Tab-separated table of N, CA and C in Angstrom:
chain	number	residue	atom	x	y	z
A	178	UNK	N	19.891	5.809	23.004
A	178	UNK	CA	18.541	5.640	23.484
A	178	UNK	C	17.540	6.354	22.575
A	179	UNK	N	17.907	7.532	22.109
A	179	UNK	CA	17.008	8.276	21.228
A	179	UNK	C	16.841	7.565	19.890
A	180	UNK	N	17.923	6.957	19.396
A	180	UNK	CA	17.870	6.210	18.149
A	180	UNK	C	16.936	5.009	18.286
A	181	UNK	N	17.047	4.315	19.404
A	181	UNK	CA	16.193	3.154	19.647
A	181	UNK	C	14.723	3.569	19.700
A	182	UNK	N	14.439	4.674	20.338
A	182	UNK	CA	13.072	5.180	20.423
A	182	UNK	C	12.542	5.561	19.037
A	183	UNK	N	13.368	6.199	18.225
A	183	UNK	CA	12.953	6.585	16.875
A	183	UNK	C	12.692	5.347	16.014
A	184	UNK	N	13.556	4.325	16.154
A	184	UNK	CA	13.356	3.088	15.404
A	184	UNK	C	12.035	2.435	15.765
A	185	UNK	N	11.746	2.380	17.044
A	185	UNK	CA	10.506	1.740	17.491
A	185	UNK	C	9.268	2.558	17.086
A	186	UNK	N	9.401	3.872	17.115
A	186	UNK	CA	8.269	4.719	16.726
A	186	UNK	C	7.948	4.541	15.250
A	187	UNK	N	8.964	4.559	14.392
A	187	UNK	CA	8.730	4.389	12.957
A	187	UNK	C	8.249	2.970	12.679
A	188	UNK	N	8.789	1.994	13.402
A	188	UNK	CA	8.325	0.623	13.226
A	188	UNK	C	6.836	0.504	13.576
A	189	UNK	N	6.425	1.168	14.641
A	189	UNK	CA	5.014	1.146	15.021
A	189	UNK	C	4.127	1.795	13.980
A	190	UNK	N	4.561	2.936	13.454
A	190	UNK	CA	3.745	3.594	12.427
A	190	UNK	C	3.706	2.768	11.138
A	191	UNK	N	4.809	2.081	10.830
A	191	UNK	CA	4.808	1.207	9.662
A	191	UNK	C	3.901	0.000	9.872
A	192	UNK	N	3.866	-0.510	11.089
A	192	UNK	CA	2.955	-1.610	11.394
A	192	UNK	C	1.504	-1.209	11.195
A	193	UNK	N	1.176	0.008	11.609
A	193	UNK	CA	-0.183	0.521	11.408
A	193	UNK	C	-0.480	0.657	9.915
A	194	UNK	N	0.511	1.140	9.142
A	194	UNK	CA	0.311	1.256	7.694
A	194	UNK	C	0.104	-0.118	7.061
A	195	UNK	N	0.844	-1.118	7.524
A	195	UNK	CA	0.661	-2.479	6.996
A	195	UNK	C	-0.742	-2.986	7.292
A	196	UNK	N	-1.238	-2.684	8.479
A	196	UNK	CA	-2.609	-3.076	8.810
A	196	UNK	C	-3.612	-2.354	7.916
A	197	UNK	N	-3.345	-1.094	7.634
A	197	UNK	CA	-4.247	-0.340	6.763
A	197	UNK	C	-4.207	-0.873	5.332
A	198	UNK	N	-3.025	-1.344	4.889
A	198	UNK	CA	-2.943	-1.961	3.560
A	198	UNK	C	-3.805	-3.220	3.531
A	199	UNK	N	-3.792	-3.982	4.622
A	199	UNK	CA	-4.628	-5.183	4.694
A	199	UNK	C	-6.106	-4.832	4.602
A	200	UNK	N	-6.500	-3.758	5.259
A	200	UNK	CA	-7.897	-3.314	5.193
A	200	UNK	C	-8.238	-2.881	3.771
A	201	UNK	N	-7.348	-2.126	3.151
A	201	UNK	CA	-7.589	-1.687	1.771
A	201	UNK	C	-7.676	-2.895	0.835
A	202	UNK	N	-6.842	-3.889	1.085
A	202	UNK	CA	-6.850	-5.091	0.264
A	202	UNK	C	-8.172	-5.840	0.402
A	203	UNK	N	-8.703	-5.902	1.608
A	203	UNK	CA	-9.984	-6.570	1.826
A	203	UNK	C	-11.113	-5.813	1.115
A	204	UNK	N	-11.081	-4.494	1.191
A	204	UNK	CA	-12.110	-3.702	0.492
A	204	UNK	C	-11.992	-3.876	-1.019
A	205	UNK	N	-10.745	-3.958	-1.513
A	205	UNK	CA	-10.546	-4.166	-2.945
A	205	UNK	C	-11.010	-5.560	-3.362
A	206	UNK	N	-10.831	-6.557	-2.492
A	206	UNK	CA	-11.356	-7.894	-2.768
A	206	UNK	C	-12.870	-7.856	-2.954
A	207	UNK	N	-13.525	-7.105	-2.078
A	207	UNK	CA	-14.971	-6.992	-2.171
A	207	UNK	C	-15.385	-6.302	-3.472
A	208	UNK	N	-14.667	-5.242	-3.844
A	208	UNK	CA	-14.963	-4.551	-5.106
A	208	UNK	C	-14.671	-5.453	-6.304
A	209	UNK	N	-13.608	-6.254	-6.209
A	209	UNK	CA	-13.267	-7.180	-7.286
A	209	UNK	C	-14.371	-8.226	-7.466
A	210	UNK	N	-14.872	-8.754	-6.364
A	210	UNK	CA	-15.962	-9.722	-6.435
A	210	UNK	C	-17.193	-9.098	-7.078
A	211	UNK	N	-17.511	-7.885	-6.677
A	211	UNK	CA	-18.672	-7.199	-7.263
A	211	UNK	C	-18.457	-6.924	-8.749
A	212	UNK	N	-17.231	-6.556	-9.129
A	212	UNK	CA	-16.929	-6.301	-10.544
A	212	UNK	C	-17.073	-7.579	-11.361
A	213	UNK	N	-16.639	-8.701	-10.797
A	213	UNK	CA	-16.790	-9.976	-11.492
A	213	UNK	C	-18.264	-10.333	-11.664
A	214	UNK	N	-19.055	-10.079	-10.634
A	214	UNK	CA	-20.483	-10.371	-10.713
A	214	UNK	C	-21.162	-9.470	-11.756
A	215	UNK	N	-20.783	-8.207	-11.792
A	215	UNK	CA	-21.349	-7.283	-12.785
A	215	UNK	C	-20.944	-7.712	-14.189
A	216	UNK	N	-19.671	-8.100	-14.361
A	216	UNK	CA	-19.198	-8.542	-15.675
A	216	UNK	C	-19.952	-9.788	-16.136
A	217	UNK	N	-20.235	-10.696	-15.213
A	217	UNK	CA	-20.979	-11.901	-15.568
A	217	UNK	C	-22.407	-11.545	-15.976
A	218	UNK	N	-23.033	-10.611	-15.269
A	218	UNK	CA	-24.389	-10.187	-15.631
A	218	UNK	C	-24.420	-9.519	-17.004
A	219	UNK	N	-23.432	-8.670	-17.289
A	219	UNK	CA	-23.374	-8.002	-18.589
A	219	UNK	C	-23.149	-9.029	-19.694
A	220	UNK	N	-22.280	-9.992	-19.413
A	220	UNK	CA	-21.985	-11.028	-20.407
A	220	UNK	C	-23.229	-11.863	-20.725
A	221	UNK	N	-24.026	-12.136	-19.720
A	221	UNK	CA	-25.235	-12.933	-19.910
A	221	UNK	C	-26.436	-12.107	-20.363
A	222	UNK	N	-26.258	-10.802	-20.507
A	222	UNK	CA	-27.324	-9.939	-20.996
A	222	UNK	C	-28.325	-9.526	-19.936
A	223	UNK	N	-27.957	-9.669	-18.670
A	223	UNK	CA	-28.847	-9.279	-17.585
A	223	UNK	C	-28.570	-7.833	-17.171
A	224	UNK	N	-29.519	-7.280	-16.450
A	224	UNK	CA	-29.374	-5.920	-15.939
A	224	UNK	C	-28.408	-5.934	-14.747
A	225	UNK	N	-27.683	-4.830	-14.566
A	225	UNK	CA	-26.749	-4.701	-13.453
A	225	UNK	C	-27.533	-4.447	-12.160
A	226	UNK	N	-27.510	-5.383	-11.199
A	226	UNK	CA	-28.269	-5.178	-9.963
A	226	UNK	C	-27.543	-4.297	-8.945
A	227	UNK	N	-26.271	-4.041	-9.143
A	227	UNK	CA	-25.464	-3.299	-8.170
A	227	UNK	C	-25.349	-1.840	-8.603
A	228	UNK	N	-26.278	-1.022	-8.147
A	228	UNK	CA	-26.315	0.379	-8.557
A	228	UNK	C	-25.316	1.246	-7.795
A	229	UNK	N	-24.807	0.780	-6.688
A	229	UNK	CA	-23.892	1.575	-5.855
A	229	UNK	C	-22.422	1.308	-6.167
A	230	UNK	N	-22.126	0.448	-7.126
A	230	UNK	CA	-20.750	0.070	-7.386
A	230	UNK	C	-19.884	1.265	-7.785
A	231	UNK	N	-20.364	2.102	-8.674
A	231	UNK	CA	-19.590	3.263	-9.121
A	231	UNK	C	-19.269	4.207	-7.978
A	232	UNK	N	-20.252	4.450	-7.135
A	232	UNK	CA	-20.038	5.319	-5.974
A	232	UNK	C	-19.044	4.708	-4.993
A	233	UNK	N	-19.183	3.412	-4.742
A	233	UNK	CA	-18.257	2.737	-3.837
A	233	UNK	C	-16.838	2.735	-4.392
A	234	UNK	N	-16.715	2.575	-5.691
A	234	UNK	CA	-15.399	2.599	-6.330
A	234	UNK	C	-14.763	3.985	-6.206
A	235	UNK	N	-15.544	5.030	-6.375
A	235	UNK	CA	-15.015	6.388	-6.219
A	235	UNK	C	-14.589	6.665	-4.784
A	236	UNK	N	-15.390	6.227	-3.822
A	236	UNK	CA	-15.030	6.423	-2.416
A	236	UNK	C	-13.763	5.657	-2.063
A	237	UNK	N	-13.653	4.458	-2.597
A	237	UNK	CA	-12.453	3.666	-2.336
A	237	UNK	C	-11.220	4.351	-2.923
A	238	UNK	N	-11.359	4.896	-4.114
A	238	UNK	CA	-10.227	5.601	-4.728
A	238	UNK	C	-9.823	6.814	-3.897
A	239	UNK	N	-10.794	7.537	-3.354
A	239	UNK	CA	-10.475	8.677	-2.495
A	239	UNK	C	-9.723	8.229	-1.243
A	240	UNK	N	-10.148	7.115	-0.652
A	240	UNK	CA	-9.444	6.588	0.515
A	240	UNK	C	-8.027	6.188	0.165
A	241	UNK	N	-7.856	5.565	-0.987
A	241	UNK	CA	-6.524	5.136	-1.414
A	241	UNK	C	-5.629	6.349	-1.640
A	242	UNK	N	-6.169	7.408	-2.193
A	242	UNK	CA	-5.370	8.623	-2.410
A	242	UNK	C	-4.929	9.229	-1.078
A	243	UNK	N	-5.845	9.265	-0.102
A	243	UNK	CA	-5.471	9.780	1.220
A	243	UNK	C	-4.428	8.879	1.873
A	244	UNK	N	-4.595	7.588	1.708
A	244	UNK	CA	-3.636	6.636	2.257
A	244	UNK	C	-2.273	6.782	1.572
A	245	UNK	N	-2.280	7.117	0.299
A	245	UNK	CA	-1.031	7.319	-0.439
A	245	UNK	C	-0.185	8.438	0.143
A	246	UNK	N	-0.821	9.452	0.703
A	246	UNK	CA	-0.069	10.533	1.332
A	246	UNK	C	0.683	10.021	2.557
A	247	UNK	N	0.061	9.115	3.308
A	247	UNK	CA	0.730	8.532	4.473
A	247	UNK	C	1.921	7.678	4.050
A	248	UNK	N	1.749	6.913	2.987
A	248	UNK	CA	2.839	6.069	2.488
A	248	UNK	C	3.972	6.933	1.942
A	249	UNK	N	3.640	8.066	1.352
A	249	UNK	CA	4.661	8.950	0.787
A	249	UNK	C	5.576	9.535	1.862
A	250	UNK	N	5.084	9.645	3.085
A	250	UNK	CA	5.898	10.209	4.162
A	250	UNK	C	6.879	9.212	4.763
A	251	UNK	N	6.649	7.942	4.567
A	251	UNK	CA	7.457	6.911	5.221
A	251	UNK	C	8.926	6.919	4.768
A	252	UNK	N	9.239	6.977	3.462
A	252	UNK	CA	10.656	6.990	3.084
A	252	UNK	C	11.431	8.150	3.700
A	253	UNK	N	10.785	9.289	3.889
A	253	UNK	CA	11.460	10.419	4.528
A	253	UNK	C	11.756	10.126	5.991
A	254	UNK	N	10.816	9.478	6.682
A	254	UNK	CA	11.028	9.134	8.088
A	254	UNK	C	12.173	8.140	8.245
A	255	UNK	N	12.172	7.096	7.419
A	255	UNK	CA	13.230	6.092	7.503
A	255	UNK	C	14.559	6.701	7.052
A	256	UNK	N	14.523	7.574	6.066
A	256	UNK	CA	15.743	8.258	5.617
A	256	UNK	C	16.334	9.151	6.695
A	257	UNK	N	15.482	9.800	7.472
A	257	UNK	CA	15.977	10.629	8.577
A	257	UNK	C	16.671	9.766	9.619
A	258	UNK	N	16.132	8.593	9.879
A	258	UNK	CA	16.795	7.674	10.810
A	258	UNK	C	18.123	7.227	10.232
A	259	UNK	N	18.160	6.963	8.939
A	259	UNK	CA	19.415	6.546	8.310
A	259	UNK	C	20.489	7.623	8.445
A	260	UNK	N	20.108	8.866	8.247
A	260	UNK	CA	21.092	9.954	8.322
A	260	UNK	C	21.624	10.159	9.742
A	261	UNK	N	20.785	9.868	10.733
A	261	UNK	CA	21.227	10.078	12.110
A	261	UNK	C	21.745	8.801	12.777
A	262	UNK	N	21.743	7.689	12.051
A	262	UNK	CA	22.142	6.409	12.641
A	262	UNK	C	23.642	6.358	12.896
A	263	UNK	N	23.979	5.850	14.056
A	263	UNK	CA	25.367	5.612	14.437
A	263	UNK	C	25.460	4.208	15.034
A	264	UNK	N	26.672	3.733	15.196
A	264	UNK	CA	26.880	2.398	15.744
A	264	UNK	C	26.302	2.317	17.149
A	265	UNK	N	25.391	1.375	17.317
A	265	UNK	CA	24.755	1.152	18.617
A	265	UNK	C	24.272	-0.292	18.647
A	266	UNK	N	25.054	-1.131	19.290
A	266	UNK	CA	24.763	-2.561	19.281
A	266	UNK	C	23.429	-2.886	19.956
A	267	UNK	N	22.993	-2.064	20.882
A	267	UNK	CA	21.733	-2.338	21.560
A	267	UNK	C	20.512	-2.056	20.669
A	268	UNK	N	20.714	-1.333	19.586
A	268	UNK	CA	19.595	-0.990	18.685
A	268	UNK	C	19.526	-1.869	17.445
A	269	UNK	N	20.397	-2.880	17.371
A	269	UNK	CA	20.438	-3.717	16.171
A	269	UNK	C	19.121	-4.464	15.970
A	270	UNK	N	18.583	-5.027	17.029
A	270	UNK	CA	17.326	-5.781	16.893
A	270	UNK	C	16.177	-4.883	16.453
A	271	UNK	N	16.133	-3.684	16.974
A	271	UNK	CA	15.081	-2.752	16.569
A	271	UNK	C	15.242	-2.372	15.096
A	272	UNK	N	16.474	-2.204	14.644
A	272	UNK	CA	16.719	-1.859	13.241
A	272	UNK	C	16.352	-3.033	12.326
A	273	UNK	N	16.653	-4.244	12.752
A	273	UNK	CA	16.279	-5.409	11.953
A	273	UNK	C	14.764	-5.572	11.901
A	274	UNK	N	14.109	-5.283	12.992
A	274	UNK	CA	12.652	-5.335	13.019
A	274	UNK	C	12.061	-4.285	12.079
A	275	UNK	N	12.645	-3.091	12.067
A	275	UNK	CA	12.211	-2.040	11.149
A	275	UNK	C	12.384	-2.496	9.706
A	276	UNK	N	13.475	-3.172	9.418
A	276	UNK	CA	13.716	-3.645	8.061
A	276	UNK	C	12.659	-4.679	7.649
A	277	UNK	N	12.302	-5.566	8.552
A	277	UNK	CA	11.269	-6.557	8.239
A	277	UNK	C	9.925	-5.895	7.961
A	278	UNK	N	9.579	-4.880	8.746
A	278	UNK	CA	8.302	-4.190	8.538
A	278	UNK	C	8.322	-3.421	7.219
A	279	UNK	N	9.465	-2.836	6.870
A	279	UNK	CA	9.580	-2.136	5.579
A	279	UNK	C	9.394	-3.114	4.418
A	280	UNK	N	9.985	-4.286	4.534
A	280	UNK	CA	9.817	-5.297	3.486
A	280	UNK	C	8.360	-5.748	3.398
A	281	UNK	N	7.714	-5.885	4.555
A	281	UNK	CA	6.305	-6.296	4.565
A	281	UNK	C	5.426	-5.242	3.898
A	282	UNK	N	5.667	-3.966	4.213
A	282	UNK	CA	4.871	-2.899	3.603
A	282	UNK	C	5.071	-2.890	2.095
A	283	UNK	N	6.305	-3.029	1.655
A	283	UNK	CA	6.602	-3.048	0.227
A	283	UNK	C	5.875	-4.207	-0.454
A	284	UNK	N	5.936	-5.372	0.130
A	284	UNK	CA	5.293	-6.560	-0.430
A	284	UNK	C	3.764	-6.404	-0.453
A	285	UNK	N	3.195	-5.875	0.629
A	285	UNK	CA	1.741	-5.719	0.708
A	285	UNK	C	1.219	-4.693	-0.297
A	286	UNK	N	1.959	-3.617	-0.493
A	286	UNK	CA	1.517	-2.597	-1.458
A	286	UNK	C	1.601	-3.151	-2.884
A	287	UNK	N	2.620	-3.964	-3.165
A	287	UNK	CA	2.703	-4.591	-4.491
A	287	UNK	C	1.537	-5.548	-4.718
A	288	UNK	N	1.159	-6.292	-3.688
A	288	UNK	CA	0.020	-7.204	-3.804
A	288	UNK	C	-1.273	-6.428	-4.024
A	289	UNK	N	-1.408	-5.292	-3.357
A	289	UNK	CA	-2.581	-4.437	-3.556
A	289	UNK	C	-2.637	-3.941	-4.996
A	290	UNK	N	-1.496	-3.602	-5.550
A	290	UNK	CA	-1.435	-3.154	-6.941
A	290	UNK	C	-1.869	-4.266	-7.893
A	291	UNK	N	-1.423	-5.481	-7.637
A	291	UNK	CA	-1.816	-6.600	-8.491
A	291	UNK	C	-3.327	-6.829	-8.449
A	292	UNK	N	-3.916	-6.705	-7.257
A	292	UNK	CA	-5.372	-6.861	-7.142
A	292	UNK	C	-6.105	-5.744	-7.874
A	293	UNK	N	-5.562	-4.544	-7.808
A	293	UNK	CA	-6.195	-3.421	-8.503
A	293	UNK	C	-6.154	-3.639	-10.017
A	294	UNK	N	-5.055	-4.167	-10.519
A	294	UNK	CA	-4.987	-4.474	-11.949
A	294	UNK	C	-6.007	-5.540	-12.335
A	295	UNK	N	-6.151	-6.537	-11.490
A	295	UNK	CA	-7.130	-7.589	-11.754
A	295	UNK	C	-8.551	-7.026	-11.748
A	296	UNK	N	-8.833	-6.152	-10.798
A	296	UNK	CA	-10.159	-5.526	-10.746
A	296	UNK	C	-10.404	-4.690	-11.999
A	297	UNK	N	-9.382	-3.981	-12.451
A	297	UNK	CA	-9.517	-3.175	-13.661
A	297	UNK	C	-9.838	-4.056	-14.862
A	298	UNK	N	-9.228	-5.215	-14.929
A	298	UNK	CA	-9.462	-6.115	-16.060
A	298	UNK	C	-10.890	-6.656	-16.081
A	299	UNK	N	-11.525	-6.750	-14.918
A	299	UNK	CA	-12.871	-7.292	-14.851
A	299	UNK	C	-13.958	-6.249	-15.095
A	300	UNK	N	-13.581	-4.989	-15.170
A	300	UNK	CA	-14.573	-3.943	-15.420
A	300	UNK	C	-14.994	-3.997	-16.887
A	301	UNK	N	-16.291	-3.869	-17.115
A	301	UNK	CA	-16.805	-3.874	-18.484
A	301	UNK	C	-17.373	-2.522	-18.884
A	302	UNK	N	-17.923	-1.798	-17.942
A	302	UNK	CA	-18.508	-0.501	-18.266
A	302	UNK	C	-17.403	0.552	-18.293
A	303	UNK	N	-17.494	1.464	-19.232
A	303	UNK	CA	-16.426	2.434	-19.474
A	303	UNK	C	-16.151	3.318	-18.257
A	304	UNK	N	-17.191	3.796	-17.606
A	304	UNK	CA	-16.963	4.700	-16.484
A	304	UNK	C	-16.278	3.976	-15.320
A	305	UNK	N	-16.632	2.712	-15.086
A	305	UNK	CA	-15.974	1.937	-14.030
A	305	UNK	C	-14.527	1.644	-14.413
A	306	UNK	N	-14.319	1.334	-15.671
A	306	UNK	CA	-12.977	0.997	-16.142
A	306	UNK	C	-12.040	2.196	-16.001
A	307	UNK	N	-12.537	3.383	-16.300
A	307	UNK	CA	-11.717	4.590	-16.169
A	307	UNK	C	-11.387	4.852	-14.702
A	308	UNK	N	-12.381	4.751	-13.851
A	308	UNK	CA	-12.156	4.970	-12.410
A	308	UNK	C	-11.177	3.941	-11.854
A	309	UNK	N	-11.318	2.697	-12.310
A	309	UNK	CA	-10.405	1.643	-11.858
A	309	UNK	C	-8.990	1.897	-12.375
A	310	UNK	N	-8.869	2.458	-13.581
A	310	UNK	CA	-7.543	2.754	-14.107
A	310	UNK	C	-6.856	3.841	-13.280
A	311	UNK	N	-7.609	4.847	-12.875
A	311	UNK	CA	-7.045	5.883	-12.009
A	311	UNK	C	-6.665	5.303	-10.650
A	312	UNK	N	-7.461	4.374	-10.172
A	312	UNK	CA	-7.129	3.688	-8.918
A	312	UNK	C	-5.818	2.924	-9.058
A	313	UNK	N	-5.642	2.234	-10.163
A	313	UNK	CA	-4.394	1.501	-10.416
A	313	UNK	C	-3.212	2.469	-10.443
A	314	UNK	N	-3.403	3.620	-11.066
A	314	UNK	CA	-2.323	4.610	-11.135
A	314	UNK	C	-1.962	5.143	-9.747
A	315	UNK	N	-2.968	5.380	-8.908
A	315	UNK	CA	-2.703	5.855	-7.548
A	315	UNK	C	-1.938	4.817	-6.745
A	316	UNK	N	-2.331	3.568	-6.870
A	316	UNK	CA	-1.637	2.507	-6.134
A	316	UNK	C	-0.242	2.293	-6.692
A	317	UNK	N	-0.067	2.468	-7.986
A	317	UNK	CA	1.263	2.343	-8.584
A	317	UNK	C	2.210	3.405	-8.031
A	318	UNK	N	1.689	4.588	-7.775
A	318	UNK	CA	2.503	5.624	-7.133
A	318	UNK	C	2.941	5.211	-5.742
A	319	UNK	N	2.041	4.554	-5.004
A	319	UNK	CA	2.417	4.045	-3.679
A	319	UNK	C	3.492	2.974	-3.789
A	320	UNK	N	3.372	2.115	-4.797
A	320	UNK	CA	4.368	1.060	-5.001
A	320	UNK	C	5.732	1.682	-5.254
A	321	UNK	N	5.776	2.717	-6.055
A	321	UNK	CA	7.049	3.367	-6.359
A	321	UNK	C	7.654	4.006	-5.115
A	322	UNK	N	6.814	4.580	-4.257
A	322	UNK	CA	7.330	5.200	-3.034
A	322	UNK	C	7.814	4.152	-2.043
A	323	UNK	N	7.103	3.047	-1.957
A	323	UNK	CA	7.456	2.007	-0.986
A	323	UNK	C	8.593	1.114	-1.472
A	324	UNK	N	8.926	1.195	-2.727
A	324	UNK	CA	9.936	0.326	-3.311
A	324	UNK	C	11.322	0.547	-2.706
A	325	UNK	N	11.621	1.747	-2.308
A	325	UNK	CA	12.950	2.045	-1.777
A	325	UNK	C	13.079	1.726	-0.291
A	326	UNK	N	11.988	1.446	0.381
A	326	UNK	CA	12.023	1.246	1.832
A	326	UNK	C	12.954	0.123	2.289
A	327	UNK	N	12.916	-1.069	1.687
A	327	UNK	CA	13.823	-2.119	2.169
A	327	UNK	C	15.305	-1.756	2.049
A	328	UNK	N	15.658	-1.047	0.978
A	328	UNK	CA	17.063	-0.646	0.814
A	328	UNK	C	17.488	0.377	1.867
A	329	UNK	N	16.624	1.335	2.128
A	329	UNK	CA	16.940	2.345	3.141
A	329	UNK	C	17.044	1.692	4.513
A	330	UNK	N	16.106	0.787	4.818
A	330	UNK	CA	16.128	0.104	6.112
A	330	UNK	C	17.362	-0.781	6.242
A	331	UNK	N	17.802	-1.376	5.151
A	331	UNK	CA	19.023	-2.185	5.179
A	331	UNK	C	20.238	-1.318	5.483
A	332	UNK	N	20.284	-0.129	4.910
A	332	UNK	CA	21.397	0.788	5.208
A	332	UNK	C	21.376	1.215	6.669
A	333	UNK	N	20.171	1.356	7.252
A	333	UNK	CA	20.063	1.674	8.682
A	333	UNK	C	20.668	0.551	9.500
A	334	UNK	N	20.333	-0.683	9.164
A	334	UNK	CA	20.871	-1.828	9.896
A	334	UNK	C	22.390	-1.869	9.760
A	335	UNK	N	22.907	-1.611	8.581
A	335	UNK	CA	24.357	-1.626	8.391
A	335	UNK	C	25.058	-0.541	9.204
A	336	UNK	N	24.480	0.638	9.243
A	336	UNK	CA	25.096	1.723	10.005
A	336	UNK	C	25.067	1.450	11.499
A	337	UNK	N	23.983	0.848	11.974
A	337	UNK	CA	23.855	0.623	13.405
A	337	UNK	C	24.691	-0.574	13.859
A	338	UNK	N	24.834	-1.578	13.006
A	338	UNK	CA	25.487	-2.811	13.428
A	338	UNK	C	26.990	-2.848	13.212
A	339	UNK	N	27.532	-1.957	12.410
A	339	UNK	CA	28.975	-2.031	12.156
A	339	UNK	C	29.671	-0.727	12.541
A	340	UNK	N	30.732	-0.849	13.349
A	340	UNK	CA	31.495	0.352	13.675
A	340	UNK	C	32.298	0.788	12.451
A	341	UNK	N	32.530	2.049	12.358
A	341	UNK	CA	33.236	2.567	11.168
A	341	UNK	C	34.674	2.311	11.245
């Protein structure tokens, strides 16, 4: 019963993280659109009408860094469940659900990284390009942390579903 509760609790927190990745992705889409518009204005020789872009980019990077700390804690939580997992047929569905959420988080963070790279490519001004590069590096760290989640969750499912 305690294992089932732990699986559901971590699954819930991972679901919240997936939702937060979606929010971050939407904000990055907005920044990407603004970066494309600024790049088009610079290319055409017009003045940059978006004076708040640099500030918004810095605030977004700070949010991503704070969010990265939350993502960094997830492999430890799932690993703790793996270490304490024992055969329990009633918890198999919860473990499989946890594995699906881990795969979703991994996939969503990789997609966020791809968008950040695209945004970096559209930056034309040096200060924006540098800030965007640091943003890409922060998200890449999240990708590396989330990369192991599906494997750990798969081991949880194997331990719970098969008697030794």
